[in-house]
Amino acid sequence: MKPGGGIGAAPPAHHHRKDPDDYKKSIALGGRRLIWDLLTGRTCPASGGTVGALGFPLSSPRQGTPPGRAFLKRVMLCVAVLFSAAYIVYFLWAFPSYCHHYYPHRHLQAREENPTGPVLHTVTNGSSLQPTPLLGGDDNATTTPGPSRPLPRDPPPAATSLRHVVFGIAASASLWKQRKEYIKLWWRPREMHGYVWLDKKVETPRREQALLPRLRISANTARFPYTHKGGHRSAIRISRIVSETVRLGDLPGEARWFVMGDDDTVFVSDNLLRVLSKYDHRQPYYIGGVSESHLQNIYFSYTMAYGGGGFAVSRPLAEALAGMQDRCITRYPALYGSDDRMQACMAELGVPLTREAGFHQYDVYGSLFGLLAAHPGAPLVSLHPL
């Protein structure tokens, strides 16, 4: 019988069942020892050589271990340590700013809990923040929250009415005698503001002048190129009506919308106001309708407002148009009419057409009874031509 092999003796050491956690602990302990040895200059267990602080070798490694590889490992370790330290420093520097920017309510709550002076009890109500000062100069006095007072806001703009709309009507001297009768059908002399733009001066009886918009003569457009063989140069003059209207010195200061139409266009003013009231006049808007003719829309565009049916331009967009339109139309001499020139300039300004079904160009032949009977569920804004 071998020594220690009797009854009651402990089993041999190699028969002990090891705890699985012992292996993990030994690996972790060995890794920490390796890193510590590399940083403090102890003997490198892998190569047998001696390394100094930060892992740089002080003596040659064992035979057969490439010195370049060992040195590269130590350099990589040093770089990793430096990057980790830099990241920790950056995190500690940036985290307070991040919290203050993305969680401002926590900062304000901390100020409430730890006031630094006689003022600071902050009452929060939604987005409004108001300090409530203490009465008197006693720093030890307790603060009492007062009623929340929301910050003053700009009053909402008044509802759009006819005094906010300026009409620009394209006309010609040769047809003015007949077309002025169409304008009388819908024009409200004491309520509406607008101008009729003609190519040359016309004679209008004094008794009729009070029943019509004021007459203006368009500027000379001879300097602008026009190369379309099937069109007429008057398209350039008509395309500039909105810009010329904006530049007038007697323009009402409360004007919000500029509405363009032809001298044979009839506007239903109440429905026009209903449509314009849906939009914010402080934003750039180009509102109108396309043609009822598929061929017309193919030839021109499905995203172009047809001037015969009329269109509306908000004041900010009209002012922007007036500042660039002369340069814009110079770049498009081959376009046919005024509407496509207007659309080209709107495209350069980055404003698309907002389509409203109530503006009607009506490029159709025959009776309109069927189209009018099947009118879409939208206010009837305009009819053209008469």
PDB file of N, CA and C in Angstrom, residues 190-227:
ATOM      1  N   ARG A 190     -64.910 100.671 -54.203  1.00  0.00           N
ATOM      2  CA  ARG A 190     -64.583 101.225 -52.885  1.00  0.00           C
ATOM      3  C   ARG A 190     -63.951 100.197 -51.950  1.00  0.00           C
ATOM      4  N   GLU A 191     -63.821  98.976 -52.394  1.00  0.00           N
ATOM      5  CA  GLU A 191     -63.304  97.915 -51.529  1.00  0.00           C
ATOM      6  C   GLU A 191     -62.010  97.295 -52.043  1.00  0.00           C
ATOM      7  N   MET A 192     -61.783  97.348 -53.324  1.00  0.00           N
ATOM      8  CA  MET A 192     -60.654  96.639 -53.926  1.00  0.00           C
ATOM      9  C   MET A 192     -59.531  97.597 -54.294  1.00  0.00           C
ATOM     10  N   HIS A 193     -58.318  97.048 -54.290  1.00  0.00           N
ATOM     11  CA  HIS A 193     -57.131  97.765 -54.749  1.00  0.00           C
ATOM     12  C   HIS A 193     -56.566  97.012 -55.950  1.00  0.00           C
ATOM     13  N   GLY A 194     -56.171  97.770 -56.962  1.00  0.00           N
ATOM     14  CA  GLY A 194     -55.598  97.096 -58.118  1.00  0.00           C
ATOM     15  C   GLY A 194     -55.251  98.067 -59.228  1.00  0.00           C
ATOM     16  N   TYR A 195     -54.601  97.512 -60.254  1.00  0.00           N
ATOM     17  CA  TYR A 195     -54.111  98.315 -61.368  1.00  0.00           C
ATOM     18  C   TYR A 195     -54.304  97.526 -62.658  1.00  0.00           C
ATOM     19  N   VAL A 196     -54.672  98.262 -63.704  1.00  0.00           N
ATOM     20  CA  VAL A 196     -54.723  97.701 -65.051  1.00  0.00           C
ATOM     21  C   VAL A 196     -53.469  98.160 -65.780  1.00  0.00           C
ATOM     22  N   TRP A 197     -52.711  97.198 -66.293  1.00  0.00           N
ATOM     23  CA  TRP A 197     -51.447  97.501 -66.954  1.00  0.00           C
ATOM     24  C   TRP A 197     -51.638  97.398 -68.471  1.00  0.00           C
ATOM     25  N   LEU A 198     -51.439  98.527 -69.143  1.00  0.00           N
ATOM     26  CA  LEU A 198     -51.636  98.643 -70.585  1.00  0.00           C
ATOM     27  C   LEU A 198     -50.307  98.857 -71.288  1.00  0.00           C
ATOM     28  N   ASP A 199     -50.323  98.592 -72.592  1.00  0.00           N
ATOM     29  CA  ASP A 199     -49.113  98.797 -73.381  1.00  0.00           C
ATOM     30  C   ASP A 199     -48.939 100.249 -73.813  1.00  0.00           C
ATOM     31  N   LYS A 200     -50.028 101.007 -73.839  1.00  0.00           N
ATOM     32  CA  LYS A 200     -49.949 102.434 -74.152  1.00  0.00           C
ATOM     33  C   LYS A 200     -51.175 103.139 -73.585  1.00  0.00           C
ATOM     34  N   LYS A 201     -51.147 104.436 -73.613  1.00  0.00           N
ATOM     35  CA  LYS A 201     -52.183 105.237 -72.977  1.00  0.00           C
ATOM     36  C   LYS A 201     -53.508 105.111 -73.721  1.00  0.00           C
ATOM     37  N   VAL A 202     -54.594 105.106 -72.947  1.00  0.00           N
ATOM     38  CA  VAL A 202     -55.946 105.049 -73.512  1.00  0.00           C
ATOM     39  C   VAL A 202     -56.783 106.166 -72.897  1.00  0.00           C
ATOM     40  N   GLU A 203     -57.843 106.502 -73.589  1.00  0.00           N
ATOM     41  CA  GLU A 203     -58.766 107.515 -73.100  1.00  0.00           C
ATOM     42  C   GLU A 203     -59.949 106.822 -72.432  1.00  0.00           C
ATOM     43  N   THR A 204     -60.196 107.182 -71.187  1.00  0.00           N
ATOM     44  CA  THR A 204     -61.308 106.616 -70.433  1.00  0.00           C
ATOM     45  C   THR A 204     -62.172 107.757 -69.913  1.00  0.00           C
ATOM     46  N   PRO A 205     -63.477 107.713 -70.174  1.00  0.00           N
ATOM     47  CA  PRO A 205     -64.350 108.774 -69.656  1.00  0.00           C
ATOM     48  C   PRO A 205     -64.244 108.889 -68.139  1.00  0.00           C
ATOM     49  N   ARG A 206     -64.384 110.116 -67.651  1.00  0.00           N
ATOM     50  CA  ARG A 206     -64.222 110.369 -66.228  1.00  0.00           C
ATOM     51  C   ARG A 206     -65.241 109.598 -65.398  1.00  0.00           C
ATOM     52  N   ARG A 207     -66.449 109.448 -65.882  1.00  0.00           N
ATOM     53  CA  ARG A 207     -67.480 108.742 -65.126  1.00  0.00           C
ATOM     54  C   ARG A 207     -67.171 107.255 -64.993  1.00  0.00           C
ATOM     55  N   GLU A 208     -66.331 106.708 -65.885  1.00  0.00           N
ATOM     56  CA  GLU A 208     -65.958 105.296 -65.804  1.00  0.00           C
ATOM     57  C   GLU A 208     -64.721 105.063 -64.946  1.00  0.00           C
ATOM     58  N   GLN A 209     -63.928 106.082 -64.759  1.00  0.00           N
ATOM     59  CA  GLN A 209     -62.688 105.909 -64.010  1.00  0.00           C
ATOM     60  C   GLN A 209     -62.956 105.476 -62.570  1.00  0.00           C
ATOM     61  N   ALA A 210     -64.068 105.920 -62.000  1.00  0.00           N
ATOM     62  CA  ALA A 210     -64.391 105.537 -60.624  1.00  0.00           C
ATOM     63  C   ALA A 210     -64.888 104.105 -60.531  1.00  0.00           C
ATOM     64  N   LEU A 211     -65.227 103.501 -61.658  1.00  0.00           N
ATOM     65  CA  LEU A 211     -65.747 102.133 -61.668  1.00  0.00           C
ATOM     66  C   LEU A 211     -64.681 101.101 -62.008  1.00  0.00           C
ATOM     67  N   LEU A 212     -63.474 101.547 -62.279  1.00  0.00           N
ATOM     68  CA  LEU A 212     -62.413 100.655 -62.750  1.00  0.00           C
ATOM     69  C   LEU A 212     -61.170 100.810 -61.873  1.00  0.00           C
ATOM     70  N   PRO A 213     -60.273  99.840 -61.934  1.00  0.00           N
ATOM     71  CA  PRO A 213     -58.975 100.009 -61.254  1.00  0.00           C
ATOM     72  C   PRO A 213     -58.179 101.138 -61.906  1.00  0.00           C
ATOM     73  N   ARG A 214     -57.168 101.594 -61.209  1.00  0.00           N
ATOM     74  CA  ARG A 214     -56.314 102.634 -61.762  1.00  0.00           C
ATOM     75  C   ARG A 214     -55.499 102.099 -62.935  1.00  0.00           C
ATOM     76  N   LEU A 215     -55.279 102.939 -63.903  1.00  0.00           N
ATOM     77  CA  LEU A 215     -54.580 102.538 -65.118  1.00  0.00           C
ATOM     78  C   LEU A 215     -53.100 102.881 -65.003  1.00  0.00           C
ATOM     79  N   ARG A 216     -52.254 101.969 -65.479  1.00  0.00           N
ATOM     80  CA  ARG A 216     -50.811 102.166 -65.506  1.00  0.00           C
ATOM     81  C   ARG A 216     -50.270 101.708 -66.862  1.00  0.00           C
ATOM     82  N   ILE A 217     -49.175 102.323 -67.257  1.00  0.00           N
ATOM     83  CA  ILE A 217     -48.524 101.952 -68.511  1.00  0.00           C
ATOM     84  C   ILE A 217     -47.284 101.138 -68.179  1.00  0.00           C
ATOM     85  N   SER A 218     -47.156  99.975 -68.791  1.00  0.00           N
ATOM     86  CA  SER A 218     -46.016  99.096 -68.530  1.00  0.00           C
ATOM     87  C   SER A 218     -44.731  99.721 -69.044  1.00  0.00           C
ATOM     88  N   ALA A 219     -43.635  99.367 -68.412  1.00  0.00           N
ATOM     89  CA  ALA A 219     -42.325  99.862 -68.825  1.00  0.00           C
ATOM     90  C   ALA A 219     -41.920  99.244 -70.158  1.00  0.00           C
ATOM     91  N   ASN A 220     -41.005  99.897 -70.813  1.00  0.00           N
ATOM     92  CA  ASN A 220     -40.505  99.408 -72.103  1.00  0.00           C
ATOM     93  C   ASN A 220     -39.682  98.137 -71.893  1.00  0.00           C
ATOM     94  N   THR A 221     -39.965  97.112 -72.680  1.00  0.00           N
ATOM     95  CA  THR A 221     -39.269  95.823 -72.544  1.00  0.00           C
ATOM     96  C   THR A 221     -38.406  95.509 -73.759  1.00  0.00           C
ATOM     97  N   ALA A 222     -38.032  96.518 -74.522  1.00  0.00           N
ATOM     98  CA  ALA A 222     -37.265  96.263 -75.744  1.00  0.00           C
ATOM     99  C   ALA A 222     -35.892  95.681 -75.446  1.00  0.00           C
ATOM    100  N   ARG A 223     -35.373  95.886 -74.264  1.00  0.00           N
ATOM    101  CA  ARG A 223     -34.027  95.398 -73.945  1.00  0.00           C
ATOM    102  C   ARG A 223     -33.997  93.899 -73.667  1.00  0.00           C
ATOM    103  N   PHE A 224     -35.147  93.277 -73.480  1.00  0.00           N
ATOM    104  CA  PHE A 224     -35.193  91.851 -73.174  1.00  0.00           C
ATOM    105  C   PHE A 224     -35.301  91.041 -74.463  1.00  0.00           C
ATOM    106  N   PRO A 225     -34.524  89.990 -74.597  1.00  0.00           N
ATOM    107  CA  PRO A 225     -34.575  89.187 -75.832  1.00  0.00           C
ATOM    108  C   PRO A 225     -35.827  88.317 -75.885  1.00  0.00           C
ATOM    109  N   TYR A 226     -36.339  88.120 -77.115  1.00  0.00           N
ATOM    110  CA  TYR A 226     -37.493  87.242 -77.347  1.00  0.00           C
ATOM    111  C   TYR A 226     -37.268  86.558 -78.689  1.00  0.00           C
ATOM    112  N   THR A 227     -37.167  85.230 -78.673  1.00  0.00           N
ATOM    113  CA  THR A 227     -36.801  84.490 -79.883  1.00  0.00           C
ATOM    114  C   THR A 227     -37.831  83.464 -80.311  1.00  0.00           C
TER     115      THR A 227
END
